XYZ file of N, CA and C in Angstrom:
561
model
N 11.380 21.446 -21.049
C 11.576 20.311 -20.472
C 12.733 19.524 -21.404
N 13.574 19.038 -20.412
C 14.753 18.276 -20.609
C 13.919 17.308 -22.279
N 14.896 16.847 -22.622
C 14.139 16.338 -23.735
C 14.012 14.516 -23.598
N 15.170 14.101 -22.555
C 15.571 12.986 -21.697
C 13.964 12.189 -20.798
N 13.621 13.538 -19.743
C 12.527 13.690 -19.296
C 10.983 13.434 -20.166
N 11.477 14.077 -21.065
C 9.866 13.928 -21.968
C 10.089 12.547 -22.595
N 11.160 11.758 -23.034
C 10.727 10.513 -23.064
C 10.947 9.367 -22.118
N 11.206 10.052 -20.920
C 11.093 8.946 -19.736
C 10.035 8.888 -19.597
N 9.076 9.623 -19.518
C 7.541 9.812 -19.262
C 6.872 9.216 -19.825
N 7.272 9.015 -21.756
C 6.540 8.893 -22.557
C 6.526 7.476 -21.998
N 7.616 6.490 -22.152
C 8.146 5.339 -22.250
C 7.363 4.569 -20.481
N 7.552 5.908 -19.608
C 6.731 5.151 -18.286
C 5.295 4.638 -18.621
N 4.421 5.161 -19.331
C 3.195 5.625 -19.986
C 2.250 3.859 -20.307
N 3.649 4.155 -21.191
C 3.387 2.764 -21.705
C 4.278 1.335 -20.967
N 4.351 2.110 -19.784
C 5.156 0.278 -19.120
C 6.354 0.601 -19.787
N 7.101 0.741 -20.148
C 8.432 0.021 -20.692
C 9.163 1.140 -19.152
N 9.258 0.358 -18.714
C 10.187 1.120 -17.158
C 11.509 0.986 -16.981
N 12.276 -0.151 -17.541
C 13.344 -0.136 -17.966
C 14.219 1.083 -18.771
N 12.963 1.402 -20.286
C 13.895 2.084 -20.755
C 13.811 3.842 -20.387
N 12.577 3.684 -19.236
C 12.026 5.393 -18.650
C 13.012 5.329 -17.905
N 13.532 4.678 -17.149
C 14.509 4.669 -15.962
C 15.843 4.604 -17.013
N 16.248 4.512 -17.939
C 17.576 4.925 -18.760
C 17.562 6.182 -19.565
N 16.221 6.395 -19.581
C 15.812 7.862 -19.857
C 16.026 9.395 -18.841
N 15.949 8.392 -17.784
C 15.492 9.787 -16.231
C 17.027 9.548 -16.164
N 17.899 8.339 -16.290
C 18.530 8.559 -16.196
C 19.846 9.632 -16.924
N 19.436 9.040 -17.702
C 20.225 10.335 -19.009
C 19.992 11.781 -18.793
N 18.574 12.653 -18.215
C 18.662 13.245 -17.986
C 19.503 13.729 -16.838
N 19.481 12.780 -15.527
C 20.381 13.086 -14.399
C 21.928 13.427 -15.030
N 21.979 12.160 -16.274
C 23.934 12.519 -16.115
C 23.859 13.821 -16.655
N 22.139 14.848 -17.781
C 23.169 16.273 -17.806
C 22.617 17.519 -16.564
N 21.785 16.779 -15.176
C 21.286 18.054 -14.992
C 21.241 16.527 -13.314
N 22.128 16.482 -12.735
C 21.958 15.954 -11.735
C 21.372 16.618 -10.540
N 20.621 17.706 -11.029
C 19.628 18.082 -9.734
C 18.346 18.236 -9.967
N 18.345 17.785 -11.325
C 16.837 17.445 -11.850
C 16.354 16.892 -10.726
N 14.849 17.639 -10.322
C 14.239 16.499 -8.966
C 12.943 15.934 -10.084
N 12.431 16.384 -11.127
C 11.735 15.562 -12.603
C 12.732 14.391 -12.681
N 13.671 14.012 -13.153
C 14.340 13.073 -13.002
C 14.500 11.820 -12.089
N 14.858 12.701 -11.361
C 15.368 11.959 -9.564
C 13.838 11.252 -9.734
N 12.275 11.547 -9.272
C 11.156 11.576 -9.404
C 10.702 10.425 -10.121
N 11.489 10.395 -11.238
C 10.407 9.801 -12.621
C 11.681 8.351 -12.330
N 13.123 8.432 -12.166
C 13.513 7.420 -11.680
C 13.608 6.372 -10.387
N 13.281 7.131 -9.517
C 12.317 6.403 -8.023
C 11.257 5.364 -8.511
N 10.017 6.619 -9.316
C 8.824 5.434 -10.043
C 9.194 4.752 -10.438
N 10.162 4.562 -11.400
C 10.362 3.908 -12.367
C 11.370 2.537 -11.420
N 11.627 2.905 -10.490
C 12.675 1.397 -9.684
C 11.400 0.281 -8.883
N 10.193 1.841 -7.938
C 9.169 1.234 -7.398
C 8.391 0.346 -8.308
N 8.395 0.727 -9.908
C 7.184 0.437 -10.546
C 7.763 -1.640 -10.793
N 8.853 -1.440 -10.849
C 9.040 -3.278 -10.455
C 8.344 -3.676 -9.427
N 8.029 -2.880 -8.462
C 7.549 -4.079 -7.575
C 6.320 -3.957 -6.957
N 5.584 -2.159 -7.009
C 4.290 -2.394 -7.447
C 3.929 -1.326 -8.307
N 3.373 -2.216 -9.380
C 3.431 -1.106 -10.760
C 2.574 -0.209 -10.769
N 1.125 -0.639 -9.957
C -0.192 0.368 -9.698
C -0.011 1.230 -9.187
N 1.187 0.769 -7.991
C 1.286 2.247 -6.545
C 1.863 2.964 -7.422
N 3.340 3.304 -8.398
C 3.602 3.748 -8.732
C 3.222 5.067 -9.846
N 2.079 4.030 -10.756
C 1.569 4.615 -11.978
C 0.216 5.164 -11.063
N -0.361 5.531 -9.993
C -0.520 5.983 -8.785
C -0.183 7.509 -8.746
N 1.199 7.427 -8.223
C 1.916 8.035 -7.681
C 2.340 9.052 -8.478
N 2.815 8.347 -10.729
C 3.090 8.646 -11.104
C 1.913 10.491 -11.944
N 0.464 9.556 -12.271
C -0.479 10.453 -11.898
C -0.687 11.519 -11.483
N -0.404 11.227 -10.363
C -0.851 12.602 -9.092
C 0.614 13.243 -9.291
N 1.680 12.758 -9.428
C 2.493 13.631 -9.563
C 2.799 14.632 -10.933
N 2.288 14.210 -12.222
C 2.097 14.843 -13.264
C 0.857 15.502 -13.472
N -0.208 15.621 -12.963
C -1.777 16.066 -12.726
C -0.549 17.453 -11.937
N -0.397 17.839 -10.805
C 0.097 18.139 -9.810
C 1.078 19.305 -10.751
N 1.921 19.024 -11.054
C 2.798 19.740 -11.841
C 2.072 20.418 -13.153
N 1.709 19.964 -13.769
C 0.390 20.768 -14.961
C -0.255 21.288 -14.052
N -0.945 21.727 -12.977
C -1.687 22.271 -12.850
C -0.782 23.029 -11.777
N 0.095 23.365 -12.097
C 1.359 24.515 -11.144
C 1.315 24.583 -10.042
N 1.282 23.755 -8.949
C 1.434 23.542 -7.701
C 2.992 23.729 -6.983
N 3.172 25.168 -6.436
C 4.864 25.181 -6.009
C 5.209 23.521 -4.912
N 6.523 23.885 -5.289
C 6.978 22.647 -4.866
C 6.864 20.940 -4.957
N 5.750 21.124 -5.528
C 5.174 19.301 -6.022
C 6.266 18.570 -6.431
N 7.578 18.398 -6.510
C 8.919 17.974 -6.256
C 9.268 17.262 -4.877
N 8.930 18.774 -4.097
C 9.444 18.112 -2.964
C 8.127 17.159 -1.412
N 6.611 17.668 -2.252
C 5.781 16.616 -1.766
C 6.491 15.535 -2.291
N 6.341 15.073 -3.053
C 6.709 13.484 -4.294
C 7.446 13.246 -3.220
N 8.255 14.111 -2.954
C 9.462 13.232 -2.509
C 9.129 12.634 -0.801
N 8.349 13.831 -0.567
C 8.379 12.863 1.087
C 6.944 11.536 0.741
N 6.172 11.978 -0.169
C 5.220 10.891 -0.043
C 5.913 9.746 -1.228
N 6.637 9.363 -1.378
C 7.568 8.796 -2.323
C 8.162 7.897 -0.513
N 8.866 8.343 0.397
C 9.516 8.269 1.400
C 8.325 7.352 2.386
N 7.333 8.117 2.342
C 6.125 7.691 3.589
C 5.440 5.980 2.870
N 5.686 6.310 1.396
C 5.509 5.190 0.786
C 5.710 3.655 0.860
N 7.889 3.963 0.926
C 8.829 3.743 0.893
C 8.921 2.587 2.218
N 8.677 3.814 2.822
C 8.950 3.683 4.451
C 7.975 2.419 5.093
N 6.558 2.442 4.428
C 5.261 1.958 5.107
C 5.765 0.902 4.270
N 6.011 0.186 3.155
C 6.302 -1.014 2.111
C 7.285 -1.408 3.336
N 8.473 -1.047 3.535
C 9.093 -1.794 4.368
C 8.880 -2.249 5.742
N 8.328 -1.585 6.485
C 7.552 -2.232 7.405
C 6.720 -2.645 7.104
N 5.797 -3.030 6.975
C 4.878 -4.341 6.031
C 5.323 -5.535 5.948
N 6.387 -5.575 4.684
C 7.749 -6.290 4.095
C 8.240 -7.824 5.759
N 8.710 -6.304 6.328
C 9.683 -6.870 7.305
C 8.245 -7.924 8.539
N 6.623 -7.436 8.664
C 6.233 -7.999 9.092
C 6.174 -9.323 8.497
N 5.803 -9.157 6.918
C 5.099 -10.504 6.830
C 6.863 -11.632 6.287
N 7.645 -11.178 6.969
C 9.275 -11.845 7.102
C 9.082 -13.583 7.771
N 8.878 -14.533 6.924
C 8.644 -15.584 7.360
C 9.207 -15.771 8.996
N 10.565 -15.617 9.098
C 11.423 -16.129 9.852
C 10.699 -15.358 11.434
N 10.681 -14.136 10.746
C 9.682 -13.297 12.169
C 8.345 -13.471 13.172
N 7.374 -14.263 12.250
C 6.068 -14.045 12.154
C 5.554 -15.259 12.954
N 6.638 -15.882 13.570
C 6.175 -16.971 15.009
C 6.670 -16.150 16.269
N 8.071 -15.487 15.623
C 8.475 -14.606 17.102
C 7.302 -13.593 17.669
N 6.788 -12.616 16.119
C 5.488 -11.599 16.193
C 4.642 -12.193 16.630
N 4.295 -13.372 16.747
C 3.037 -14.234 17.027
C 3.550 -14.156 18.993
N 4.374 -14.560 19.374
C 4.421 -14.576 20.474
C 4.974 -13.191 20.908
N 5.344 -12.752 20.989
C 5.751 -11.539 21.106
C 4.242 -10.589 21.932
N 3.740 -10.569 20.305
C 2.092 -9.814 20.505
C 1.040 -9.889 21.354
N 2.016 -11.189 21.819
C 0.234 -12.154 22.511
C -0.910 -12.052 21.072
N -0.655 -12.657 20.002
C -1.294 -12.983 18.750
C -1.726 -14.016 18.640
N -2.784 -14.390 17.520
C -3.128 -15.473 17.012
C -2.924 -15.139 15.579
N -2.708 -16.484 14.814
C -2.429 -16.281 13.565
C -4.021 -16.586 12.982
N -4.344 -15.482 11.948
C -6.033 -15.897 11.398
C -6.729 -17.452 11.225
N -5.372 -18.237 11.008
C -5.976 -19.552 10.492
C -6.053 -20.100 11.790
N -5.125 -19.732 13.002
C -6.356 -20.174 14.666
C -7.417 -19.136 14.927
N -7.627 -18.475 14.097
C -8.103 -17.544 14.655
C -9.831 -18.167 14.079
N -10.026 -18.781 12.494
C -11.230 -19.066 12.007
C -11.415 -19.976 13.034
N -10.520 -20.895 13.294
C -10.945 -22.381 13.845
C -11.760 -21.847 15.470
N -11.076 -20.467 15.432
C -12.360 -20.176 16.797
C -13.448 -20.024 16.775
N -13.459 -18.750 15.443
C -15.021 -18.434 15.340
C -16.137 -20.398 14.336
N -15.119 -20.649 14.203
C -16.226 -22.328 13.706
C -16.502 -22.442 15.206
N -15.373 -22.691 16.456
C -16.162 -23.296 17.588
C -17.079 -22.560 18.402
N -16.332 -21.346 18.057
C -17.754 -20.151 18.567
C -19.200 -19.840 18.377
N -19.133 -20.124 16.934
C -20.058 -20.396 15.607
C -20.571 -19.162 15.414
N -19.891 -18.355 15.853
C -19.932 -16.576 14.952
C -18.887 -15.660 15.103
N -18.466 -14.751 13.946
C -17.095 -14.112 13.784
C -17.416 -13.410 15.180
N -18.698 -12.442 15.306
C -18.710 -11.727 16.149
C -18.238 -12.136 17.397
N -18.895 -13.141 18.389
C -18.471 -13.836 19.334
C -16.846 -13.861 20.198
N -16.565 -14.994 18.565
C -15.049 -14.941 18.728
C -14.361 -13.641 18.583
N -14.452 -12.765 17.893
C -13.985 -11.720 17.733
C -14.273 -10.494 18.930
N -15.061 -10.838 20.065
C -15.899 -9.517 21.006
C -14.349 -10.402 22.515
N -14.552 -12.188 21.860
C -13.442 -12.306 23.424
C -12.159 -12.402 23.372
N -10.839 -11.955 22.199
C -10.576 -11.859 21.806
C -10.174 -10.457 21.860
N -10.773 -9.685 21.566
C -10.168 -8.090 20.874
C -9.106 -7.438 21.485
N -9.276 -7.524 22.995
C -9.032 -6.553 24.192
C -8.056 -7.241 24.421
N -7.352 -8.755 24.013
C -6.798 -9.321 24.898
C -5.705 -10.016 23.728
N -5.776 -10.649 22.256
C -5.382 -10.912 21.747
C -5.173 -9.920 20.508
N -3.576 -9.834 19.602
C -3.997 -10.020 17.629
C -4.512 -10.992 17.116
N -4.546 -10.913 16.375
C -4.900 -11.402 15.270
C -4.003 -11.240 14.214
N -3.235 -11.719 13.810
C -1.919 -11.529 12.658
C -2.232 -12.311 11.493
N -2.028 -11.678 10.644
C -2.230 -12.363 9.035
C -1.510 -11.747 8.503
N -0.712 -12.867 7.576
C 0.386 -12.745 6.935
C -0.329 -12.831 5.384
N -1.740 -13.193 4.443
C -1.734 -12.841 3.301
C -3.346 -11.986 3.183
N -2.654 -11.434 1.566
C -4.008 -9.955 1.945
C -5.236 -10.639 1.283
N -5.691 -11.735 0.929
C -6.767 -12.267 1.074
C -7.645 -12.528 2.065
N -6.457 -13.019 3.161
C -7.251 -12.741 4.676
C -7.462 -12.100 5.516
N -6.329 -10.520 4.574
C -6.588 -9.730 5.293
C -8.267 -8.855 4.568
N -8.473 -9.460 3.451
C -9.499 -8.696 2.738
C -10.676 -9.398 4.213
N -10.718 -10.678 3.738
C -11.869 -11.464 4.659
C -12.039 -11.014 5.684
N -10.771 -10.878 6.402
C -11.398 -9.852 8.102
C -11.548 -8.617 7.966
N -11.330 -7.758 6.769
C -11.846 -6.620 6.933
C -13.538 -6.646 6.640
N -14.047 -7.861 5.774
C -15.189 -8.135 5.325
C -15.845 -8.306 6.341
N -15.704 -8.841 7.184
C -16.353 -9.887 8.472
C -16.245 -9.067 9.638
N -15.452 -8.262 9.619
C -15.698 -6.632 10.586
C -16.498 -6.119 10.104
N -17.146 -5.631 8.733
C -18.575 -4.440 8.469
C -19.285 -5.030 8.140
N -19.186 -6.785 7.819
C -20.600 -7.479 8.513
C -20.960 -7.639 9.451
N -20.235 -7.674 10.868
C -20.821 -7.840 11.403
C -20.625 -6.674 13.183
N -20.725 -5.547 12.195
C -21.463 -4.061 12.654
C -19.332 -3.558 13.115
N -18.100 -3.746 12.936
C -17.531 -3.069 13.215
C -16.686 -2.003 12.416
N -17.777 -1.284 11.861
C -17.293 -0.494 10.772
C -16.181 0.428 11.191
N -16.491 1.233 12.019
C -15.160 2.081 12.626
C -13.636 1.417 12.649
N -13.714 0.469 12.928
C -12.369 0.187 12.889
C -12.172 -0.541 12.004
N -12.998 -1.174 10.877
C -12.739 -1.364 9.250
C -11.946 -0.785 8.551
N -12.927 0.859 9.288
C -12.406 1.696 8.162
C -11.198 2.291 8.151
N -10.637 1.775 9.896
C -8.991 2.224 10.625
C -8.395 1.609 9.357
N -8.710 -0.043 9.540
C -7.527 -0.722 8.858
C -7.581 -0.308 7.277
N -9.245 -0.339 6.583
C -9.166 0.072 5.158
C -7.885 1.581 5.364
N -8.348 2.757 6.078
C -7.492 4.203 5.558
C -5.551 3.707 5.280
N -5.694 2.956 6.212
C -3.944 1.968 6.262
C -3.351 1.562 4.700
N -4.942 0.587 5.269
C -4.487 -0.434 3.446
C -3.986 0.523 2.184
N -5.428 0.969 2.097
C -5.627 1.778 1.283
C -4.115 3.013 0.323
N -4.006 3.339 1.189
C -2.622 4.232 1.185
C -1.244 3.156 0.533
N -0.970 2.219 0.640
C -0.332 1.685 0.645
C -0.620 0.821 -1.186
N -2.189 0.328 -1.014
C -2.245 -0.430 -2.347
C -3.826 0.798 -3.263
N -3.522 2.066 -3.270
C -4.530 2.921 -3.913
C -5.485 2.909 -4.861
N -5.558 1.871 -5.608
C -6.079 1.373 -6.611
C -6.610 0.194 -6.667
N -6.794 -0.964 -5.177
C -6.937 -2.368 -5.617
C -8.570 -2.206 -5.001
N -9.514 -2.277 -5.849
C -10.419 -2.690 -6.363
C -11.155 -3.406 -5.089
N -10.523 -4.295 -4.590
C -11.555 -5.042 -3.252
C -11.448 -4.120 -1.822
N -10.008 -3.449 -1.794
C -10.414 -2.680 -0.501
C -11.069 -1.222 -0.911
N -11.568 -0.588 -2.045
C -12.579 0.113 -2.357
C -13.897 -0.212 -2.254
N -14.012 -1.397 -3.085
C -15.175 -1.991 -2.847
C -15.675 -2.242 -0.921
N -14.771 -2.765 -0.404
C -14.783 -2.516 1.424
C -14.954 -1.258 1.525
N -14.522 -0.341 1.133
C -14.665 1.101 2.192
C -16.558 1.223 1.339
N -16.717 1.630 0.727
C -17.861 1.343 0.023
C -19.191 1.053 0.497
N -18.853 -0.844 1.539
C -19.188 -1.220 1.545
C -19.938 -0.683 2.995
N -18.382 -0.134 3.854
C -18.220 0.366 5.093
C -18.875 1.738 4.639
N -18.695 2.379 4.210
C -19.916 3.457 4.382
C -21.402 3.630 4.148
N -21.972 2.366 2.941
C -23.485 2.391 3.289
C -24.053 2.532 4.485
């Protein structure tokens, strides 16, 4: 293994992502075709926006590589591309300028307005059943999303909550709140 890659891995584990990026870049200058260096650099870049996600992917990559899996670099590139694509879609959904237009276009209701509806109906279950086939609940904050999922579980919408959770966990693989909700839903 290239000495720069070895140093890059060490720096990544200490969460010194700038130095790790430099080491991976140096490795690429020596061998521009190095998939290890390329993946390391991409994960360093990802860590600046989502450290937890990048660390989880890095751990997965190192373990897969150590276990001798074939084509693990190609698999990692596919995973990274998928994560980036989903992150871009989610970021686009939460842009403030697009938010109101999306609510109108999708016949949606803001989570805050949905909470008002719950108060008026006196029950999450009744309010949700009233709108579930005709109106989308548009959620823009993670804490509201977690609250919504917890309420789905509490009110017996287990399958629906698990579908949402599966998608969310691919974006936030080590999120304690989401993992706790999965356990709660599976009981």
